Coordinates of C-alpha atoms and ligand atoms in Angstrom, one line a residue:
M1 CA -16.8 4.5 -14.0
V2 CA -16.8 2.6 -10.8
A3 CA -17.7 -1.0 -12.0
D4 CA -17.5 -2.6 -8.6
V5 CA -16.9 -1.8 -5.0
I6 CA -15.2 -4.6 -2.9
V7 CA -15.1 -4.2 0.8
E8 CA -11.7 -5.7 1.8
T9 CA -11.6 -5.0 5.5
P10 CA -13.7 -2.7 7.8
D11 CA -11.7 0.4 6.7
T12 CA -10.4 -0.6 3.2
T13 CA -12.2 -0.8 -0.1
T14 CA -11.2 -1.8 -3.6
L15 CA -12.7 0.3 -6.4
V16 CA -12.8 -1.5 -9.7
L17 CA -12.8 1.0 -12.5
F18 CA -14.1 0.6 -16.0
T19 CA -12.2 3.0 -18.3
G20 CA -13.5 2.0 -21.7
N21 CA -12.3 -0.8 -23.9
D22 CA -8.8 0.5 -24.6
R23 CA -6.0 -1.5 -23.0
L24 CA -4.3 0.7 -20.4
E25 CA -0.5 0.8 -20.3
Y26 CA 0.9 0.8 -16.8
L27 CA 3.5 -1.0 -14.8
A28 CA 2.9 -3.1 -11.7
G29 CA 3.6 -0.7 -8.9
H30 CA 2.5 2.5 -10.6
F31 CA 0.0 4.9 -9.0
L32 CA -2.7 7.2 -10.3
T33 CA -4.0 10.4 -8.7
I34 CA -7.4 11.6 -7.7
D35 CA -8.2 15.3 -7.2
P36 CA -10.6 16.0 -4.3
H37 CA -11.9 19.1 -6.0
Q38 CA -13.9 17.0 -8.5
F39 CA -16.3 15.8 -5.7
E40 CA -19.2 18.2 -5.1
S41 CA -20.0 16.4 -1.8
L42 CA -16.6 17.3 -0.5
Q43 CA -16.5 20.9 -1.7
R44 CA -17.3 22.6 1.7
F45 CA -14.6 20.4 3.5
T46 CA -12.1 21.1 0.8
S47 CA -12.6 24.8 0.9
F48 CA -12.6 24.8 4.7
L49 CA -9.3 22.8 4.9
E50 CA -7.7 25.1 2.3
D51 CA -8.6 28.1 4.4
L52 CA -7.2 26.4 7.5
K53 CA -4.0 25.2 5.8
G54 CA -3.5 28.2 3.6
R55 CA -2.8 26.1 0.5
R56 CA -4.7 24.3 -2.2
E57 CA -5.5 20.7 -1.4
P58 CA -3.4 18.5 -3.8
P59 CA -4.5 15.4 -5.6
R60 CA -4.0 12.2 -3.6
A61 CA -2.0 9.2 -5.0
Y62 CA -3.3 5.7 -5.1
S63 CA -1.4 2.7 -6.3
M64 CA -3.1 0.2 -8.6
S65 CA -4.0 -3.1 -6.9
S66 CA -4.8 -4.5 -10.3
A67 CA -2.0 -5.9 -12.4
P68 CA -1.3 -4.8 -16.0
H69 CA -2.3 -8.2 -17.4
E70 CA -5.7 -8.0 -15.7
R71 CA -8.8 -6.8 -17.5
Y72 CA -9.9 -4.1 -15.1
L73 CA -8.1 -1.2 -13.4
A74 CA -8.4 -1.2 -9.6
V75 CA -7.2 0.9 -6.7
T76 CA -7.5 -0.1 -3.0
V77 CA -8.0 2.6 -0.5
K78 CA -7.6 2.5 3.3
E79 CA -9.6 5.1 5.2
E80 CA -7.4 7.5 7.3
R81 CA -8.9 8.2 10.7
Y82 CA -9.3 11.4 12.6
V83 CA -8.0 10.9 16.2
S84 CA -8.9 13.6 18.7
N85 CA -5.8 15.5 19.9
V86 CA -3.5 13.5 17.6
T87 CA -4.5 14.1 14.0
R88 CA -4.1 17.7 13.1
Y89 CA -6.9 17.9 10.4
P90 CA -9.6 15.4 9.4
P91 CA -8.6 13.3 6.4
L92 CA -10.3 14.6 3.3
L93 CA -10.5 12.1 0.5
S94 CA -10.0 8.5 1.7
P95 CA -13.3 8.4 3.8
L96 CA -15.2 9.3 0.7
L97 CA -13.5 6.7 -1.5
V98 CA -13.8 4.0 1.1
K99 CA -17.3 4.6 2.6
R100 CA -19.3 6.7 0.2
T101 CA -18.3 5.6 -3.4
L102 CA -21.0 3.5 -5.1
R103 CA -21.0 1.4 -8.2
G104 CA -21.8 3.5 -11.3
M105 CA -20.2 6.6 -9.9
R106 CA -17.9 8.4 -12.3
L107 CA -14.6 9.9 -11.3
V108 CA -11.6 11.4 -13.0
V109 CA -8.3 9.7 -12.3
V110 CA -4.9 10.8 -13.7
G111 CA -2.1 8.4 -14.3
F112 CA 0.1 6.4 -14.4
T113 CA 3.4 7.1 -12.8
G114 CA 5.9 6.3 -10.1
P115 CA 9.3 4.8 -9.7
Y116 CA 8.3 1.9 -7.4
T117 CA 7.9 -0.7 -10.2
L118 CA 9.0 -4.1 -11.2
A119 CA 11.6 -3.4 -13.8
P120 CA 11.1 -5.4 -17.1
D121 CA 14.5 -7.1 -16.6
V122 CA 13.9 -8.0 -13.0
A123 CA 14.4 -11.7 -13.6
S124 CA 18.0 -11.1 -14.7
R125 CA 18.8 -9.4 -11.4
T126 CA 17.4 -11.9 -8.9
N127 CA 15.4 -15.0 -8.4
H128 CA 14.0 -13.9 -5.1
I129 CA 11.8 -10.9 -4.4
V130 CA 11.1 -10.0 -0.7
H131 CA 8.0 -7.8 -0.3
V132 CA 7.9 -6.0 3.1
C133 CA 4.6 -4.1 3.6
A134 CA 2.4 -2.6 6.2
G135 CA -1.3 -1.7 6.0
S136 CA -2.2 -0.2 2.6
G137 CA 1.5 -0.5 1.6
S138 CA 0.6 -3.9 0.3
V139 CA -1.3 -2.4 -2.6
P140 CA 1.5 -1.9 -5.2
N141 CA 3.3 -5.1 -4.0
F142 CA 0.1 -7.1 -4.5
S143 CA 0.0 -5.8 -8.1
M144 CA 3.7 -6.7 -8.6
L145 CA 3.3 -10.1 -7.0
K146 CA 0.3 -11.0 -9.3
F147 CA 2.1 -9.7 -12.4
A148 CA 5.4 -11.5 -11.5
L149 CA 3.7 -14.8 -10.7
A150 CA 2.0 -14.7 -14.1
N151 CA 4.9 -13.4 -16.2
H152 CA 8.3 -14.1 -14.5
P153 CA 8.3 -17.9 -13.9
T154 CA 11.9 -17.9 -12.5
L155 CA 11.0 -15.6 -9.6
R156 CA 10.0 -16.7 -6.2
H157 CA 8.5 -14.3 -3.6
T158 CA 8.4 -13.9 0.2
F159 CA 5.7 -11.5 1.2
V160 CA 6.1 -10.1 4.7
Y161 CA 3.0 -8.2 5.7
S162 CA 2.4 -6.3 8.9
N163 CA -1.1 -5.3 10.2
K164 CA -2.8 -4.5 13.5
T165 CA -5.1 -7.6 13.6
W166 CA -6.1 -10.5 11.3
D167 CA -9.2 -8.6 10.3
D168 CA -7.1 -5.7 9.0
V169 CA -5.2 -7.9 6.5
I170 CA -6.0 -6.6 3.0
F171 CA -6.2 -9.2 0.2
R172 CA -6.0 -11.9 2.9
D173 CA -8.0 -14.5 1.0
E174 CA -6.4 -13.7 -2.4
L175 CA -2.9 -13.9 -0.9
G176 CA -3.7 -17.2 0.7
R177 CA -5.1 -18.5 -2.7
L178 CA -2.0 -17.4 -4.5
A179 CA 0.2 -19.2 -2.0
V180 CA -1.8 -22.4 -2.4
Q181 CA -1.6 -22.1 -6.2
N182 CA 2.2 -21.4 -6.1
P183 CA 3.6 -23.5 -3.2
D184 CA 7.2 -23.3 -4.5
R185 CA 7.1 -19.7 -5.5
L186 CA 5.3 -17.8 -2.8
K187 CA 5.7 -17.7 1.0
I188 CA 3.6 -15.3 3.1
L189 CA 4.7 -14.2 6.5
H190 CA 2.1 -12.2 8.4
T191 CA 2.8 -10.3 11.5
L192 CA 0.2 -8.8 13.8
T193 CA 1.0 -5.9 16.2
R194 CA -2.3 -6.0 18.2
D195 CA -3.2 -9.6 18.5
N196 CA -1.9 -11.7 21.4
D197 CA -3.2 -15.1 20.2
V198 CA -1.8 -15.4 16.7
A199 CA -1.2 -19.2 16.9
R200 CA -4.8 -19.8 15.9
F201 CA -4.1 -18.3 12.4
G202 CA -1.5 -20.8 11.5
P203 CA 2.3 -21.2 11.4
N204 CA 3.0 -18.3 9.1
V205 CA 1.4 -15.7 11.4
R206 CA 3.6 -14.0 14.0
K207 CA 3.1 -11.5 16.7
G208 CA 4.6 -8.0 16.8
R209 CA 6.2 -5.7 14.4
V210 CA 8.5 -6.5 11.4
D211 CA 11.9 -6.9 13.1
Q212 CA 15.3 -8.1 12.2
A213 CA 14.6 -11.7 13.1
L214 CA 11.6 -11.8 10.8
L215 CA 13.5 -10.1 8.0
R216 CA 16.5 -12.5 8.4
D217 CA 14.1 -15.5 8.0
A218 CA 12.5 -13.8 4.9
I219 CA 15.6 -12.7 3.1
G220 CA 18.0 -15.7 3.0
N221 CA 21.0 -14.4 1.1
P222 CA 21.0 -10.6 1.5
E223 CA 23.3 -10.2 -1.6
E224 CA 20.9 -12.0 -3.9
C225 CA 17.3 -10.9 -3.2
L226 CA 15.6 -7.7 -4.2
V227 CA 13.5 -6.1 -1.5
Y228 CA 10.5 -3.9 -2.1
V229 CA 9.4 -2.0 1.0
C230 CA 6.2 0.0 1.2
G231 CA 4.3 1.5 4.1
P232 CA 4.1 4.6 6.3
G233 CA 7.2 6.6 6.9
V234 CA 8.0 9.8 8.8
S235 CA 6.0 12.6 7.1
K236 CA 7.0 16.2 6.7
F237 CA 4.3 16.9 9.3
D238 CA 6.0 14.5 11.7
L239 CA 9.3 16.3 11.1
A240 CA 7.8 19.8 11.6
A241 CA 6.0 18.7 14.8
A242 CA 9.2 17.0 16.2
K243 CA 11.2 20.1 15.4
K244 CA 8.7 22.3 17.2
A245 CA 8.7 20.1 20.2
G246 CA 12.5 19.8 20.2
S247 CA 12.3 16.0 20.2
P248 CA 13.5 13.4 17.6
P249 CA 10.9 12.4 15.0
P250 CA 9.1 9.2 15.6
V251 CA 10.4 5.9 14.1
R252 CA 7.9 4.6 11.6
F253 CA 7.6 1.4 9.7
L254 CA 9.7 2.4 6.7
E255 CA 12.6 3.8 8.6
S256 CA 12.6 0.9 11.0
V257 CA 12.6 -1.7 8.1
L258 CA 15.4 0.2 6.2
A259 CA 17.6 0.2 9.3
D260 CA 17.0 -3.5 9.8
L261 CA 17.8 -4.3 6.2
K262 CA 21.0 -2.3 6.5
A263 CA 22.0 -4.2 9.6
L264 CA 21.3 -7.5 7.8
G265 CA 23.7 -6.6 5.0
V266 CA 21.2 -6.0 2.2
P267 CA 22.9 -3.5 -0.2
D268 CA 21.0 -0.3 -0.7
K269 CA 20.9 -0.7 -4.4
R270 CA 18.9 -4.0 -3.9
I271 CA 16.2 -2.1 -1.9
K272 CA 13.2 -0.3 -3.6
R273 CA 11.0 1.8 -1.3
E274 CA 7.7 3.6 -1.5
F275 CA 6.7 6.1 1.2
Y276 CA 3.1 6.5 2.1
G277 CA 3.0 9.7 4.1
Ligands
FAD1 C1 2.9 7.1 -4.0 C2 1.7 6.9 -3.1 C3 0.9 5.9 -3.3 C4 -0.2 5.7 -2.4 N1 -1.1 4.7 -2.6 C5 -2.1 4.4 -1.7 C6 -2.9 3.3 -1.8 O1 -2.7 2.5 -2.7 N2 -3.9 3.1 -0.9 C7 -4.1 4.0 0.1 O2 -5.0 3.8 0.9 N3 -3.3 5.1 0.3 C8 -2.3 5.3 -0.6 N4 -1.5 6.4 -0.5 C9 -1.9 7.5 0.6 C10 -2.9 8.4 -0.1 O3 -2.3 9.2 -1.1 C11 -3.5 9.5 0.9 O4 -2.4 10.1 1.5 C12 -4.4 8.9 1.9 O5 -5.5 8.3 1.3 C13 -4.9 10.0 2.9 O6 -5.6 11.0 2.1 P1 -6.8 11.8 2.8 O7 -7.2 12.9 1.8 O8 -7.9 10.9 3.3 O9 -6.1 12.4 4.1 P2 -5.4 13.9 4.2 O10 -6.4 14.9 4.1 O11 -4.3 13.9 3.2 O12 -4.8 13.8 5.6 C14 -3.8 12.7 5.9 C15 -3.1 13.1 7.2 O13 -2.2 14.2 7.0 C16 -2.5 15.2 7.9 N5 -2.3 16.5 7.3 C17 -2.8 16.9 6.1 N6 -2.4 18.1 5.8 C18 -1.7 18.6 6.8 C19 -1.0 19.8 7.1 N7 -1.0 20.8 6.2 N8 -0.4 19.9 8.3 C20 -0.4 18.9 9.2 N9 -1.0 17.7 8.9 C21 -1.6 17.5 7.8 C22 -3.9 15.0 8.4 O14 -4.2 15.6 9.6 C23 -4.0 13.5 8.4 O15 -3.5 12.9 9.5 C24 -0.4 6.6 -1.3 C25 0.5 7.7 -1.1 C26 1.5 7.8 -2.0 C27 2.5 9.0 -1.8

């Protein structure tokens, strides 16, 4: 049951879920899935899109923004937009979850799974975790960050977070609060791609995309940190469109960050990645 609906930004909502009194076993970074077929209000769109696409609409994955030691389960969903002449089909599920889900509504979620997690022995592998996220890619990292701050006292974190504008920063206040509470263990570096006057937001807010210079500052010793990268990557739809047009696929956040990390000498085995298609 949806116990609370928290508006994080104009297009992003956290759904706090009450699942009964049993303690739920999941790892920070895990996701659950939500099947669009369960929503009667979506039924005509689901059927129409299935007719157009010629295949059944699959369940959508959502990472937990809550951490395993917290009382409630929560997911945080960013609404996908339909852009005329750019987006092939209107997004199906995220608009409903973000804009039309009310407290008290019931929904079926299936979980928990996914390889993008904080390993239980993480503290024996490093003392520095670098989070590199864009948009809703911060969701699993936010869970890992909260869990690690509470349970792995030897770990410090650098949280690099890219958004379009300051108002798009999900968990902005909570990240700020965590940084104040853990001054020696958490540093946050924001970068804004569509804001020209970032100085007014403070010294830890930069302009532009995540680039090599920003990552160099964040990483320190590339042989010692563990990097968790999460955000949009080149989707199978991008690849198909590029092939059809005879052009190279676009460079998206994930591929660009991975190339920069390689150039900076971070060993591949020290990088964990989650792709949000
Ligand atoms: C492991 C994982 C975890 C995730 N966690 C989160 C999270 O915590 N928060 C979050 O907000 N999101 C998360 N996502 C993304 C989420 O699963 C959905 O993809 C997102 O919400 C969009 O779903 P939708 O139904 O609104 O859009 P969709 O209907 O899936 O459409 C999305 C885009 O794909 C295009 N598209 C769809 N089908 C086709 C097709 N057949 N051909 C061409 N183009 C097509 C659409 O035009 C649109 O641009 C996660 C994804 C993964 C894989």
